[in-house]
Amino acid sequence: MLNDKKILYSGMQATGTLTLGNYLGALKNWVNLNEEYECIYGVMDLHSLTVRQNPAEFRKNARSLYALYVAAGLNPEKNCIYYQSHVPGHAQLSWILGCFTYMGELNRMTQFKDKSAKHTDNINAGLYTYPVLMAADILLYQADVVPVGQDQKQHLEITRDIAQRFNAVYGEVFTVPKAYIPKAGAKIMSLADPQKKMSKSEENPNASIWLMDDRDSIIRKFKRAVTDSDTVVRYAKEKPGISNLMDIYSCVTGKNYDEIEKEFKGKGYGDFKLAVGEAVADELAPLQKRYTELMADKTYIESMIKMNDEKAAFYAAKTLRKVHKKVGLTEMIK
Ligand code: TYM
């Protein structure tokens, strides 16, 4: 690429509003790793089509996701932040990689199993081949590292398998990427049911923190968070509610579990929940302010999208040319 730095690639689906889970499991780490790598972030709008979208709302969500990446601290003048659907190489490479992926592998994907159980009326082929498109996203940019939450680990594993299989036949075409899964925050759980992942598609308004929630709502939701009947703030498997809150608090304050246990020794759950709510609200306030400013500056965002779409398409075309050549597709005659 442009310099000697290793390449970081990641993205999120352009569906609904982001949750605190998306932020702590992914976005915040993107910002933390930003300086170390040459970074490319996609607004994954093609992936969102596996579920029916209202076109107007979908377009709005994609723009809003773009602005959120920037509001969180990713500078679009230094990082390539672009729309997946604006770079045709994703769909092209996805087709080729699909011919190097076994149905047995796709059958084992837990997200496919979960999502098809949830959307029984629309178990489409896109839902099934979703991991192949994700592998194409990553391999197209020769990514070294992919920061994601725990739920994407299996998709990273299949990406590595596809890359290795392809390389075994054609030589070192693809960089084999590594997942970066944070120690704390990789799986933020629902505030209403700590056995369930905090999710965008959650219907209970108290279960998820949305990145645009106001301070009072954030604090109220944390106060109501389901915990156990004990009173000691301690990280333990049998205390999933409190452990989840400790995870969140650790991500936003940088304190480890020991430090948190000491800080709340002798205090009750009430004090702890309030502290978590306040810390999260403080963390999100600057992002929310910046987001509102950015959404009002259409010209700036559009110029950034245009510039970065072109950059991404340039990188993508390079890999795609190499792949075409290796598999024996003939070049277009100019
Ligand atoms: P998506 O849009 O479902 O989620 C975006 C990111 O947020 C993480 N995440 C969580 N982390 C911690 N706790 C949670 N409760 C939580 N919920 C979500 C996800 O792990 C993810 O990192 N398939 C991807 C999007 C994608 C992608 C890619 C990612 C498409 N192509 C290429 C990386 C590289 C997805 O659906 O993420």
Coordinates of C-alpha atoms and ligand atoms in Angstrom, one line a residue:
M1 CA 0.0 0.0 0.0
L2 CA 1.1 3.6 0.5
N3 CA 3.6 3.1 3.3
D4 CA 5.2 0.3 5.4
K5 CA 2.5 0.1 8.0
K6 CA 0.4 -3.1 8.3
I7 CA -3.2 -3.0 7.1
L8 CA -6.2 -2.9 9.3
Y9 CA -9.6 -3.6 7.9
S10 CA -13.0 -3.6 9.5
G11 CA -16.6 -2.5 9.0
M12 CA -20.2 -2.6 10.3
Q13 CA -23.5 -3.3 8.8
A14 CA -25.4 -0.2 7.8
T15 CA -28.5 -1.3 9.6
G16 CA -30.3 0.4 12.5
T17 CA -28.5 2.5 15.2
L18 CA -25.3 1.3 16.8
T19 CA -25.3 0.0 20.3
L20 CA -22.7 0.3 23.1
G21 CA -21.7 -3.3 22.1
N22 CA -20.7 -2.2 18.6
Y23 CA -18.8 0.7 20.1
L24 CA -16.9 -1.1 22.8
G25 CA -16.4 -4.4 20.8
A26 CA -15.3 -2.7 17.7
L27 CA -15.4 1.1 17.0
K28 CA -13.4 2.2 20.1
N29 CA -10.6 -0.3 19.3
W30 CA -10.5 0.9 15.7
V31 CA -9.7 4.4 17.1
N32 CA -7.2 2.9 19.6
L33 CA -5.3 1.0 16.9
N34 CA -5.6 3.8 14.4
E35 CA -2.0 5.2 14.5
E36 CA -0.3 1.9 14.3
Y37 CA -1.9 0.7 11.0
E38 CA -2.9 1.8 7.6
C39 CA -6.7 1.7 8.2
I40 CA -9.6 0.9 5.9
Y41 CA -13.2 0.9 7.2
G42 CA -16.2 0.0 5.2
V43 CA -19.9 0.9 5.6
M44 CA -21.1 -2.6 4.9
D45 CA -24.3 -1.9 3.1
L46 CA -24.3 -5.0 0.9
H47 CA -24.3 -7.2 3.9
S48 CA -27.4 -5.3 5.2
L49 CA -29.4 -6.5 2.2
T50 CA -29.7 -10.0 3.7
V51 CA -32.6 -8.5 5.7
R52 CA -35.3 -6.5 3.9
Q53 CA -34.6 -2.8 4.2
N54 CA -36.8 0.3 3.8
P55 CA -34.8 2.1 1.0
A56 CA -35.1 5.6 2.4
E57 CA -34.3 4.6 5.9
F58 CA -31.4 2.4 4.7
R59 CA -29.8 5.2 2.9
K60 CA -30.1 7.4 6.0
N61 CA -28.6 4.7 8.2
A62 CA -25.6 4.2 5.9
R63 CA -24.9 8.0 6.0
S64 CA -25.3 8.0 9.7
L65 CA -22.9 5.1 10.2
Y66 CA -20.3 7.0 8.1
A67 CA -20.7 10.0 10.3
L68 CA -20.5 7.9 13.5
Y69 CA -17.2 6.4 12.4
V70 CA -15.8 9.9 11.9
A71 CA -17.5 11.2 15.1
A72 CA -15.8 8.4 17.1
G73 CA -12.4 9.8 16.1
L74 CA -11.5 8.2 12.7
N75 CA -10.2 10.9 10.5
P76 CA -11.5 10.4 7.0
E77 CA -8.6 12.4 5.6
K78 CA -6.1 9.9 7.0
N79 CA -8.2 6.7 7.0
C80 CA -10.0 5.2 4.0
I81 CA -13.6 5.2 5.1
Y82 CA -15.8 4.2 2.2
Y83 CA -19.0 2.4 1.1
Q84 CA -18.8 -1.3 0.3
S85 CA -21.4 -1.0 -2.5
H86 CA -19.4 1.7 -4.2
V87 CA -16.5 -0.7 -4.9
P88 CA -17.6 -3.5 -7.3
G89 CA -14.6 -5.6 -6.5
H90 CA -16.3 -6.9 -3.3
A91 CA -19.1 -8.6 -5.3
Q92 CA -16.6 -9.8 -7.9
L93 CA -14.1 -11.3 -5.5
S94 CA -17.0 -12.8 -3.5
W95 CA -18.1 -14.8 -6.5
I96 CA -14.6 -16.2 -7.0
L97 CA -14.1 -17.0 -3.4
G98 CA -17.5 -18.7 -3.3
C99 CA -16.0 -21.3 -5.6
F100 CA -13.3 -21.9 -3.0
T101 CA -15.7 -22.3 -0.1
Y102 CA -17.5 -25.6 0.9
M103 CA -21.1 -25.8 1.8
G104 CA -20.1 -27.9 4.8
E105 CA -18.2 -24.9 6.1
L106 CA -21.1 -22.5 5.6
N107 CA -23.5 -24.9 7.2
R108 CA -21.4 -24.7 10.4
M109 CA -21.7 -20.9 10.7
T110 CA -23.6 -20.1 14.0
Q111 CA -24.7 -16.7 12.8
F112 CA -26.4 -18.3 9.8
K113 CA -28.1 -20.8 12.0
D114 CA -29.2 -18.0 14.5
K115 CA -30.4 -15.6 11.8
S116 CA -32.2 -18.2 9.8
A117 CA -34.0 -19.3 13.0
K118 CA -35.0 -15.7 13.5
H119 CA -36.1 -14.8 9.9
T120 CA -37.9 -18.1 9.0
D121 CA -39.8 -16.3 6.2
N122 CA -36.7 -15.0 4.5
I123 CA -33.8 -17.6 4.6
N124 CA -32.2 -16.2 1.5
A125 CA -29.0 -17.3 -0.3
G126 CA -27.3 -14.0 0.7
L127 CA -27.7 -15.0 4.4
Y128 CA -26.0 -18.2 3.6
T129 CA -23.1 -16.8 1.6
Y130 CA -22.7 -13.8 3.9
P131 CA -19.3 -15.1 5.2
V132 CA -17.9 -15.3 1.7
L133 CA -18.7 -11.7 1.0
M134 CA -17.0 -10.8 4.3
A135 CA -13.9 -12.8 3.3
A136 CA -13.9 -10.9 0.1
D137 CA -14.0 -7.6 2.0
I138 CA -11.0 -8.5 4.0
L139 CA -8.9 -10.2 1.4
L140 CA -9.5 -7.6 -1.2
Y141 CA -7.4 -5.1 0.9
Q142 CA -4.8 -7.6 2.0
A143 CA -5.6 -6.9 5.6
D144 CA -3.2 -8.1 8.3
V145 CA -5.6 -7.4 11.2
V146 CA -9.3 -7.2 11.6
P147 CA -10.7 -5.8 14.9
V148 CA -14.1 -7.2 15.7
G149 CA -16.2 -8.4 18.6
Q150 CA -16.4 -12.1 19.6
D151 CA -19.4 -12.8 17.5
Q152 CA -17.4 -12.4 14.3
K153 CA -14.6 -14.8 15.3
Q154 CA -16.0 -17.7 13.3
H155 CA -16.3 -15.5 10.2
L156 CA -12.6 -14.5 10.6
E157 CA -11.7 -18.2 10.8
I158 CA -13.4 -19.1 7.6
T159 CA -11.8 -16.1 5.9
R160 CA -8.4 -17.5 6.9
D161 CA -9.3 -20.9 5.7
I162 CA -10.4 -19.6 2.3
A163 CA -7.2 -17.5 2.0
Q164 CA -5.0 -20.4 2.8
R165 CA -6.8 -22.7 0.5
F166 CA -6.5 -20.2 -2.4
N167 CA -2.8 -19.6 -1.6
A168 CA -2.1 -23.3 -1.5
V169 CA -3.2 -23.5 -5.1
Y170 CA -2.0 -20.2 -6.6
G171 CA 0.9 -19.1 -4.4
E172 CA 0.9 -16.2 -1.9
V173 CA -2.0 -14.1 -3.4
F174 CA -3.7 -13.1 -0.1
T175 CA -2.4 -12.0 3.2
V176 CA -3.9 -14.3 5.8
P177 CA -5.6 -11.9 8.3
K178 CA -5.7 -12.2 12.1
A179 CA -8.7 -11.2 14.2
Y180 CA -8.2 -8.6 16.9
I181 CA -10.6 -9.4 19.6
P182 CA -10.3 -7.1 22.7
K183 CA -9.9 -8.7 26.2
A184 CA -12.7 -6.5 27.7
G185 CA -15.7 -5.5 25.6
A186 CA -15.6 -8.4 23.1
K187 CA -19.1 -9.4 24.1
I188 CA -21.3 -6.8 25.7
M189 CA -24.4 -8.4 27.0
S190 CA -28.0 -7.1 27.2
L191 CA -28.8 -5.0 30.2
A192 CA -32.2 -6.8 30.5
D193 CA -30.8 -10.3 30.2
P194 CA -27.1 -10.8 30.7
Q195 CA -27.2 -14.2 29.1
K196 CA -28.0 -12.5 25.7
K197 CA -25.7 -10.4 23.6
M198 CA -26.6 -6.7 23.4
S199 CA -28.0 -6.4 19.9
K200 CA -29.2 -3.8 17.4
S201 CA -32.4 -5.8 16.7
E202 CA -33.4 -5.8 20.4
E203 CA -37.0 -4.8 21.0
N204 CA -36.9 -4.1 24.7
P205 CA -35.8 -0.4 25.0
N206 CA -34.1 -1.0 28.4
A207 CA -31.9 -3.8 27.1
S208 CA -29.5 -1.9 24.8
I209 CA -27.7 1.4 25.1
W210 CA -27.9 3.2 21.7
L211 CA -25.0 5.5 20.9
M212 CA -27.3 8.5 20.5
D213 CA -29.2 7.9 23.9
D214 CA -29.2 11.0 26.0
R215 CA -27.5 11.1 29.4
D216 CA -30.6 10.6 31.5
S217 CA -31.7 7.6 29.4
I218 CA -28.3 6.0 29.7
I219 CA -28.2 6.5 33.5
R220 CA -31.7 5.2 33.9
K221 CA -31.0 2.1 31.8
F222 CA -27.9 1.3 33.9
K223 CA -29.9 1.8 37.1
R224 CA -32.4 -0.8 35.9
A225 CA -29.8 -3.3 34.6
V226 CA -30.6 -6.8 35.7
T227 CA -28.1 -8.1 38.2
D228 CA -28.2 -10.7 41.0
S229 CA -29.4 -10.5 44.6
D230 CA -25.8 -10.3 46.0
T231 CA -24.4 -6.8 46.9
V232 CA -20.6 -7.3 46.2
V233 CA -19.1 -5.9 43.1
R234 CA -17.0 -8.8 41.9
Y235 CA -16.2 -10.3 38.5
A236 CA -17.5 -13.9 38.5
K237 CA -19.1 -16.4 36.1
E238 CA -22.1 -16.8 38.3
K239 CA -22.6 -13.0 38.3
P240 CA -23.1 -12.3 34.6
G241 CA -25.0 -9.0 35.1
I242 CA -22.4 -7.4 37.4
S243 CA -19.6 -8.9 35.3
N244 CA -21.1 -7.3 32.2
L245 CA -21.3 -3.9 33.9
M246 CA -17.7 -4.3 35.1
D247 CA -16.6 -5.1 31.5
I248 CA -18.3 -1.9 30.3
Y249 CA -16.8 0.2 33.1
S250 CA -13.4 -1.3 32.5
C251 CA -13.6 -0.4 28.8
V252 CA -14.6 3.2 29.4
T253 CA -12.3 4.0 32.4
G254 CA -9.3 1.8 31.5
K255 CA -9.4 0.3 35.1
N256 CA -8.9 -3.4 35.5
Y257 CA -11.3 -5.7 37.4
D258 CA -9.2 -5.6 40.6
E259 CA -9.2 -1.8 40.6
I260 CA -12.9 -1.8 40.1
E261 CA -13.5 -4.3 42.9
K262 CA -11.4 -2.1 45.2
E263 CA -13.2 1.1 44.1
F264 CA -16.6 -0.3 45.0
K265 CA -15.6 -2.3 48.1
G266 CA -18.2 -1.7 50.8
K267 CA -20.5 0.1 48.4
G268 CA -23.7 -1.3 47.0
Y269 CA -24.9 -2.1 43.5
G270 CA -26.7 1.2 43.4
D271 CA -23.5 3.3 43.6
F272 CA -21.8 1.0 41.1
K273 CA -24.6 1.2 38.5
L274 CA -24.8 5.0 38.8
A275 CA -21.0 5.2 38.2
V276 CA -21.2 3.0 35.1
G277 CA -24.0 5.0 33.7
E278 CA -22.2 8.3 34.3
A279 CA -18.9 7.0 32.9
V280 CA -20.7 5.8 29.7
A281 CA -22.6 9.0 29.3
D282 CA -19.3 11.0 29.7
E283 CA -17.6 8.8 27.1
L284 CA -20.4 9.2 24.5
A285 CA -21.1 12.9 25.0
P286 CA -18.2 14.2 22.7
L287 CA -19.1 11.6 20.0
Q288 CA -22.7 12.7 20.1
K289 CA -21.8 16.3 19.7
R290 CA -19.4 15.7 16.8
Y291 CA -22.0 13.4 15.1
T292 CA -24.6 16.2 15.1
E293 CA -22.1 18.7 13.7
L294 CA -21.1 16.2 11.0
M295 CA -24.6 15.3 9.9
A296 CA -25.2 19.0 9.3
D297 CA -22.2 19.3 7.1
K298 CA -23.3 17.3 4.0
T299 CA -20.6 18.8 1.7
Y300 CA -17.8 17.7 3.9
I301 CA -19.1 14.1 4.4
E302 CA -19.8 13.7 0.7
S303 CA -16.4 14.9 -0.4
M304 CA -14.8 12.4 2.0
I305 CA -17.0 9.6 0.7
K306 CA -16.0 10.4 -2.9
M307 CA -12.3 10.6 -2.2
N308 CA -12.2 7.4 -0.1
D309 CA -14.4 5.4 -2.5
E310 CA -11.8 6.1 -5.2
K311 CA -9.0 5.1 -2.9
A312 CA -10.7 1.9 -1.9
A313 CA -11.5 1.0 -5.5
F314 CA -7.9 1.5 -6.5
Y315 CA -6.6 -0.9 -3.8
A316 CA -9.4 -3.4 -4.6
A317 CA -8.7 -3.4 -8.3
K318 CA -5.1 -4.2 -7.7
T319 CA -5.9 -7.4 -5.8
L320 CA -8.7 -8.4 -8.2
R321 CA -6.3 -8.1 -11.2
K322 CA -3.9 -10.4 -9.5
V323 CA -6.7 -12.9 -8.6
H324 CA -8.1 -12.9 -12.2
K325 CA -4.6 -13.5 -13.6
K326 CA -3.9 -16.4 -11.2
V327 CA -7.1 -18.2 -11.8
G328 CA -6.8 -17.8 -15.6
L329 CA -9.5 -15.3 -16.4
T330 CA -8.5 -13.5 -19.6
E331 CA -7.8 -9.8 -19.5
M332 CA -10.1 -7.3 -21.2
I333 CA -8.8 -6.2 -24.6
K334 CA -8.3 -2.5 -24.5
Ligands
TYM1 P1 -22.1 -6.0 12.9 O1 -22.5 -4.8 12.1 O2 -23.1 -7.0 13.4 O3 -21.3 -5.5 14.2 C1 -20.2 -4.5 14.1 C2 -19.2 -4.8 15.1 O4 -19.7 -4.8 16.4 C3 -19.3 -6.0 17.1 N1 -20.4 -6.2 18.1 C4 -20.2 -6.4 19.4 N2 -19.1 -6.4 20.2 C5 -19.3 -6.6 21.5 N3 -20.5 -6.8 22.1 C6 -21.6 -6.8 21.4 N4 -22.8 -7.0 22.0 C7 -21.5 -6.6 20.0 N5 -22.4 -6.6 19.0 C8 -21.7 -6.3 17.8 C9 -19.2 -7.0 16.0 O5 -18.5 -8.1 16.5 C10 -18.6 -6.3 14.9 O6 -17.2 -6.2 15.1 N6 -20.2 -9.1 9.6 C11 -19.9 -7.9 10.3 C12 -19.7 -6.7 9.4 C13 -18.6 -6.9 8.4 C14 -17.2 -7.0 8.6 C15 -16.6 -7.2 7.3 C16 -16.4 -6.8 9.8 C17 -18.8 -7.2 7.0 N7 -17.6 -7.3 6.4 C18 -15.2 -7.3 7.2 C19 -15.0 -6.9 9.6 C20 -14.5 -7.2 8.4 C21 -21.1 -7.6 11.2 O7 -22.2 -8.0 10.9 O8 -20.9 -6.7 12.1

